[in-house]
Each structure stands twice: as structure tokens, then as C-alpha cells.
Amino acid sequence: MKRVYCLIVLMAIMLGLNAQVVQNQEFASANYYYNESRYDTALVIYERILDEGFVSSPLLYNIGNTYFKLRNYPMAILYYENALKIDPTDEEVRQNLAIANALITDKIEPLPEFFMKRWWRNIGNSLSANGWATISLVFFAFLLVSVFFYLTTRSVGLKKTTFFTTLLLLLMCVCSVIFAYQKKQYLENHDEAIVMTPTITVKSSPSSSGVDLFVLHEGTKVEILDKVDNWDKIRIADGSVGWMPSSSSIKF
């Protein structure tokens, strides 16, 4: 029985490695066509890799670049935003996203953000979810060492030092766990969207008979607040709220 189990595990590992090799080959092939300016062919291969369940920030970034070269800026923005969800530290993605946003119609000034909220968000975005999870484990390991020294030392001075060190490590461990959890929730939630309809009128209620509030154009990023039937309640960067058809955007 043990031999059968080991054989199954070995086969699973080999299949995983083989799938990784195939993925890398397809990715290299897509990159080749992209560099040769054959963007339609590159896009087909990139999206096939994505459909096979292989998701990574570089893949999403390359798909965004391909759409950008094809002048489909709304789709480029969508994939840049998806890439940043996975790796918020990638400056190249941020730069290309800013360029793509400069090419769309809507230029919405965001509301001023409370500095503490901005500070907390910037710290959270300094690492990915896996990065924060790793940091939390490191802090927890140091926390255990500090607790051990606190319980075993007989020196009053050292005991005071390890006590405050333990409190600091505990705080840092808790904060890193919170950051990791928030990043994980952000990856799993699809409460943001990119408008894909060339022009859409946002309504005061989830109905075509609602009062017209404002107009959005393709490529604009919105936050999804609620959903009623085939309508999404959205909020844009300047705080304006309204309803638009769910079919007019793609969630991410």
C-alpha cells in the first residue's frame, strides 16, 4: 500500500513538472510572437495559458501589454489591475497602467484620503499576500524565542528587555497577519470593475427609467457596492454613486 501511495505522489509530481514545462514553453512562444509584433497570435497563446489555470502577475502584465499594443486600452487596464492585485509592488505595471489611464476619456479626480488610511494602505501594498504571510511566520518565530528568553532568564534587566521585545513582536506579528488576510480577501473579492461600454449613463436607481446622473466611458475603474438583478451600484473615484447595467463592465 505504501508503494502505491508513493507511486501516486511521484506521478502527481511528474505531471505537475510536465505541466510547468509546457506552460513555460507556451509563455516563451507567446513572448516570441509579441516581440515579432504578431500581437493577435501572442494574445491567443497568453489567454490559452490563462484558461488552463496558470495565473501570475507576469502573465497578466504581458496580456495587458498585448491589449495595449492592439489599442484596446480598457482591456489593457483590466489586466494591469489584475496583475497589481497579485503583485502590488511591481512598478512597471503601475507605470503602464498610468499610461493606459491617460489615454481614456474619463479623468476623474479622486477624493482626498485620510493620511492614516493612505499610510496603512501603502504599507499593505508593499508586499503580496504570500509576502505578508511569510513575514508573519518570521515574526512568530522570533516571538517564540523572545518568550523563551523571558521565561528562562534570571536577569531583571534582560527580563524587562525581553518583555517589551515580546510585546513589540506580538504587535508586528498581528499586523502582518492582518495585512496578509486583507490581501487575501482583496484577491478573492471581485468588487471592482472596468467599464467596457464606449459610453454608459449612470442612473439614480437600478432601472432604465431612473434619473440620469452622469456619464462614464470605457476604461474607467469603478467600485461595486451592490447588485440588484442586472444592475450594479457603483462608486467612482470622486465619490459619485449610481447604478449601471452589469453587462457594461468586467469585474476583477
Coordinates of C-alpha atoms in Angstrom, one line a residue:
M1 CA 0.0 0.0 0.0
K2 CA 2.8 2.4 0.9
R3 CA 4.5 1.7 -2.5
V4 CA 1.2 2.5 -4.3
Y5 CA 0.9 5.8 -2.4
C6 CA 4.5 6.7 -3.2
L7 CA 3.9 5.9 -6.9
I8 CA 0.8 8.1 -6.9
V9 CA 2.7 11.0 -5.3
L10 CA 5.6 10.6 -7.7
M11 CA 3.2 10.6 -10.7
A12 CA 1.5 13.7 -9.4
I13 CA 4.8 15.5 -9.1
M14 CA 5.9 14.4 -12.6
L15 CA 2.6 15.6 -14.1
G16 CA 3.0 18.9 -12.3
L17 CA 6.5 19.4 -13.5
N18 CA 5.4 18.5 -17.1
A19 CA 2.6 21.0 -16.9
Q20 CA 5.0 23.6 -15.7
V21 CA 7.4 22.9 -18.6
V22 CA 4.5 23.1 -21.1
Q23 CA 3.4 26.4 -19.6
N24 CA 6.9 27.9 -19.8
Q25 CA 7.2 26.8 -23.4
E26 CA 3.8 28.4 -24.3
F27 CA 4.8 31.5 -22.4
A28 CA 8.1 31.7 -24.3
S29 CA 6.3 31.2 -27.6
A30 CA 3.8 34.0 -26.8
N31 CA 6.7 36.3 -25.9
Y32 CA 8.3 35.5 -29.2
Y33 CA 5.2 36.4 -31.2
Y34 CA 4.8 39.6 -29.1
N35 CA 8.4 40.6 -29.8
E36 CA 7.7 40.0 -33.5
S37 CA 4.7 42.4 -33.3
R38 CA 2.3 39.5 -34.0
Y39 CA 0.1 40.6 -31.2
D40 CA -3.1 38.7 -32.1
T41 CA -1.2 35.4 -32.1
A42 CA 0.6 36.2 -28.8
L43 CA -2.8 37.1 -27.2
V44 CA -4.3 33.8 -28.2
I45 CA -1.4 31.9 -26.6
Y46 CA -1.4 34.1 -23.4
E47 CA -5.1 33.7 -22.9
R48 CA -4.9 29.9 -23.5
I49 CA -2.3 29.7 -20.7
L50 CA -4.7 31.7 -18.5
D51 CA -7.6 29.4 -19.4
E52 CA -5.5 26.4 -18.4
G53 CA -5.5 27.8 -14.8
F54 CA -2.0 29.3 -14.8
V55 CA -2.3 32.7 -13.3
S56 CA 0.7 35.0 -12.5
S57 CA 1.4 38.7 -12.4
P58 CA 3.9 38.5 -15.4
L59 CA 1.3 36.7 -17.5
L60 CA -1.4 39.2 -16.7
Y61 CA 1.0 42.0 -17.3
N62 CA 2.0 40.6 -20.7
I63 CA -1.7 40.2 -21.7
G64 CA -2.2 43.9 -20.7
N65 CA 0.7 44.9 -22.8
T66 CA -0.6 43.0 -25.8
Y67 CA -4.0 44.6 -25.5
F68 CA -2.2 48.0 -25.2
K69 CA -0.4 47.3 -28.5
L70 CA -3.7 46.4 -30.0
R71 CA -5.0 49.8 -28.8
N72 CA -7.7 48.1 -26.6
Y73 CA -7.0 50.3 -23.6
P74 CA -9.9 49.2 -21.4
M75 CA -8.8 45.5 -21.6
A76 CA -5.2 46.6 -21.0
I77 CA -6.3 48.5 -17.9
L78 CA -8.3 45.4 -16.7
Y79 CA -5.3 43.1 -17.0
Y80 CA -2.9 45.7 -15.4
E81 CA -5.2 46.0 -12.5
N82 CA -5.4 42.2 -12.1
A83 CA -1.6 42.0 -12.2
L84 CA -1.4 44.6 -9.4
K85 CA -3.8 42.6 -7.3
I86 CA -1.3 39.7 -7.3
D87 CA 1.9 41.8 -7.0
P88 CA 1.2 45.4 -5.9
T89 CA 4.9 46.1 -5.7
D90 CA 5.5 45.9 -9.5
E91 CA 6.4 49.4 -10.6
E92 CA 6.4 48.5 -14.3
V93 CA 2.8 47.5 -14.1
R94 CA 1.9 50.7 -12.3
Q95 CA 3.7 52.8 -14.9
N96 CA 1.9 51.1 -17.8
L97 CA -1.4 51.4 -16.0
A98 CA -0.9 55.1 -15.6
I99 CA -0.1 55.4 -19.3
A100 CA -3.2 53.5 -20.3
N101 CA -5.4 55.6 -17.9
A102 CA -4.0 58.7 -19.6
L103 CA -5.4 57.5 -22.9
I104 CA -9.0 57.0 -21.9
T105 CA -11.7 59.7 -21.9
D106 CA -12.6 60.0 -18.2
K107 CA -10.1 61.8 -16.0
I108 CA -11.7 61.6 -12.5
E109 CA -10.1 63.4 -9.6
P110 CA -10.1 61.1 -6.5
L111 CA -11.4 62.2 -3.2
P112 CA -8.7 63.3 -0.6
E113 CA -7.8 60.3 1.5
F114 CA -7.2 60.4 5.3
F115 CA -3.4 60.2 5.8
M116 CA -3.7 57.3 8.3
K117 CA -5.8 55.2 5.8
R118 CA -3.3 56.1 3.0
W119 CA -0.4 55.1 5.2
W120 CA -2.0 51.8 6.2
R121 CA -2.8 51.0 2.5
N122 CA 0.7 51.9 1.3
I123 CA 2.2 49.6 3.9
G124 CA -0.2 46.8 2.9
N125 CA 0.7 47.2 -0.7
S126 CA 4.4 47.0 0.0
L127 CA 4.2 43.1 -0.1
S128 CA 1.9 40.5 -1.7
A129 CA -0.4 38.2 0.4
N130 CA 2.3 35.5 0.4
G131 CA 4.9 38.0 1.4
W132 CA 3.0 39.1 4.4
A133 CA 2.2 35.5 5.3
T134 CA 5.9 34.8 5.3
I135 CA 6.7 37.9 7.4
S136 CA 4.1 36.9 9.9
L137 CA 5.7 33.4 10.3
V138 CA 9.1 35.1 10.8
F139 CA 7.8 37.4 13.5
F140 CA 6.0 34.5 15.2
A141 CA 9.3 32.5 15.3
F142 CA 11.1 35.5 16.9
L143 CA 8.2 35.9 19.2
L144 CA 8.6 32.3 20.5
V145 CA 12.3 32.9 21.0
S146 CA 11.6 36.1 22.9
V147 CA 9.1 34.3 25.1
F148 CA 11.5 31.5 25.8
F149 CA 14.2 34.0 27.0
Y150 CA 11.7 35.9 29.1
L151 CA 10.6 32.7 30.9
T152 CA 14.1 31.3 31.4
T153 CA 16.3 34.3 32.2
R154 CA 17.0 35.3 35.8
S155 CA 18.4 38.8 35.0
V156 CA 15.9 41.5 35.9
G157 CA 17.2 43.8 33.2
L158 CA 17.1 41.2 30.5
K159 CA 13.6 40.2 31.6
K160 CA 12.4 43.7 31.1
T161 CA 14.0 43.9 27.7
T162 CA 12.6 40.6 26.5
F163 CA 9.2 41.6 27.9
F164 CA 9.0 44.8 25.8
T165 CA 10.6 42.9 22.8
T166 CA 7.9 40.3 23.1
L167 CA 5.1 42.9 23.1
L168 CA 6.6 44.6 20.0
L169 CA 7.0 41.3 18.2
L170 CA 3.4 40.3 19.1
L171 CA 2.2 43.6 17.7
M172 CA 4.2 43.2 14.5
C173 CA 3.0 39.6 14.1
V174 CA -0.6 40.6 14.5
C175 CA -0.3 43.5 12.0
S176 CA 1.4 41.2 9.4
V177 CA -1.3 38.6 9.8
I178 CA -3.9 41.4 9.3
F179 CA -2.1 42.6 6.1
A180 CA -1.9 39.0 4.8
Y181 CA -5.6 38.4 5.5
Q182 CA -6.6 41.7 3.8
K183 CA -4.5 41.0 0.7
K184 CA -6.0 37.5 0.5
Q185 CA -9.6 38.9 0.8
Y186 CA -8.7 41.5 -1.9
L187 CA -7.5 38.8 -4.2
E188 CA -10.7 36.7 -3.7
N189 CA -13.2 39.6 -3.8
H190 CA -14.4 40.9 -7.2
D191 CA -15.8 44.2 -6.1
E192 CA -14.1 46.4 -8.7
A193 CA -14.7 46.7 -12.4
I194 CA -13.6 48.3 -15.6
V195 CA -16.2 49.9 -17.8
M196 CA -16.2 48.2 -21.3
T197 CA -19.1 50.1 -22.9
P198 CA -18.0 53.1 -25.0
T199 CA -20.5 55.3 -23.2
I200 CA -22.8 54.5 -20.4
T201 CA -25.2 56.7 -18.5
V202 CA -25.3 56.0 -14.8
K203 CA -28.8 56.1 -13.2
S204 CA -30.2 57.0 -9.9
S205 CA -31.9 53.6 -9.5
P206 CA -31.5 50.1 -10.9
S207 CA -33.8 50.8 -13.8
S208 CA -33.6 52.3 -17.3
S209 CA -36.3 54.7 -16.2
G210 CA -34.0 56.1 -13.4
V211 CA -32.8 59.7 -13.4
D212 CA -29.6 60.2 -15.4
L213 CA -26.8 61.2 -13.0
F214 CA -23.5 61.2 -15.0
V215 CA -21.9 59.5 -18.0
L216 CA -18.9 57.1 -17.9
H217 CA -16.7 55.9 -20.8
E218 CA -14.8 52.7 -21.4
G219 CA -11.7 52.1 -19.4
T220 CA -13.0 53.8 -16.2
K221 CA -12.5 51.9 -13.0
V222 CA -15.5 51.7 -10.6
E223 CA -16.1 50.1 -7.2
I224 CA -19.1 47.7 -7.0
L225 CA -21.2 48.4 -3.9
D226 CA -24.3 46.3 -4.5
K227 CA -26.1 44.3 -7.2
V228 CA -29.9 44.2 -8.0
D229 CA -30.9 41.9 -10.8
N230 CA -28.8 43.0 -13.8
W231 CA -27.7 46.3 -12.3
D232 CA -24.6 47.2 -10.3
K233 CA -24.5 50.0 -7.7
I234 CA -21.1 51.7 -8.4
R235 CA -18.9 54.4 -6.9
I236 CA -16.2 56.2 -8.9
A237 CA -13.0 57.8 -7.5
D238 CA -14.6 61.2 -6.8
G239 CA -17.3 59.6 -4.6
S240 CA -20.2 59.8 -7.0
V241 CA -22.6 56.9 -6.7
G242 CA -25.2 55.4 -9.1
W243 CA -26.4 52.4 -11.0
M244 CA -25.4 50.9 -14.3
P245 CA -26.1 47.7 -16.2
S246 CA -23.9 44.8 -15.0
S247 CA -23.1 43.9 -18.7
S248 CA -21.4 47.3 -19.2
S249 CA -18.3 46.3 -17.1
I250 CA -16.0 43.4 -16.4
K251 CA -15.3 42.6 -12.7
F252 CA -11.9 41.8 -11.3

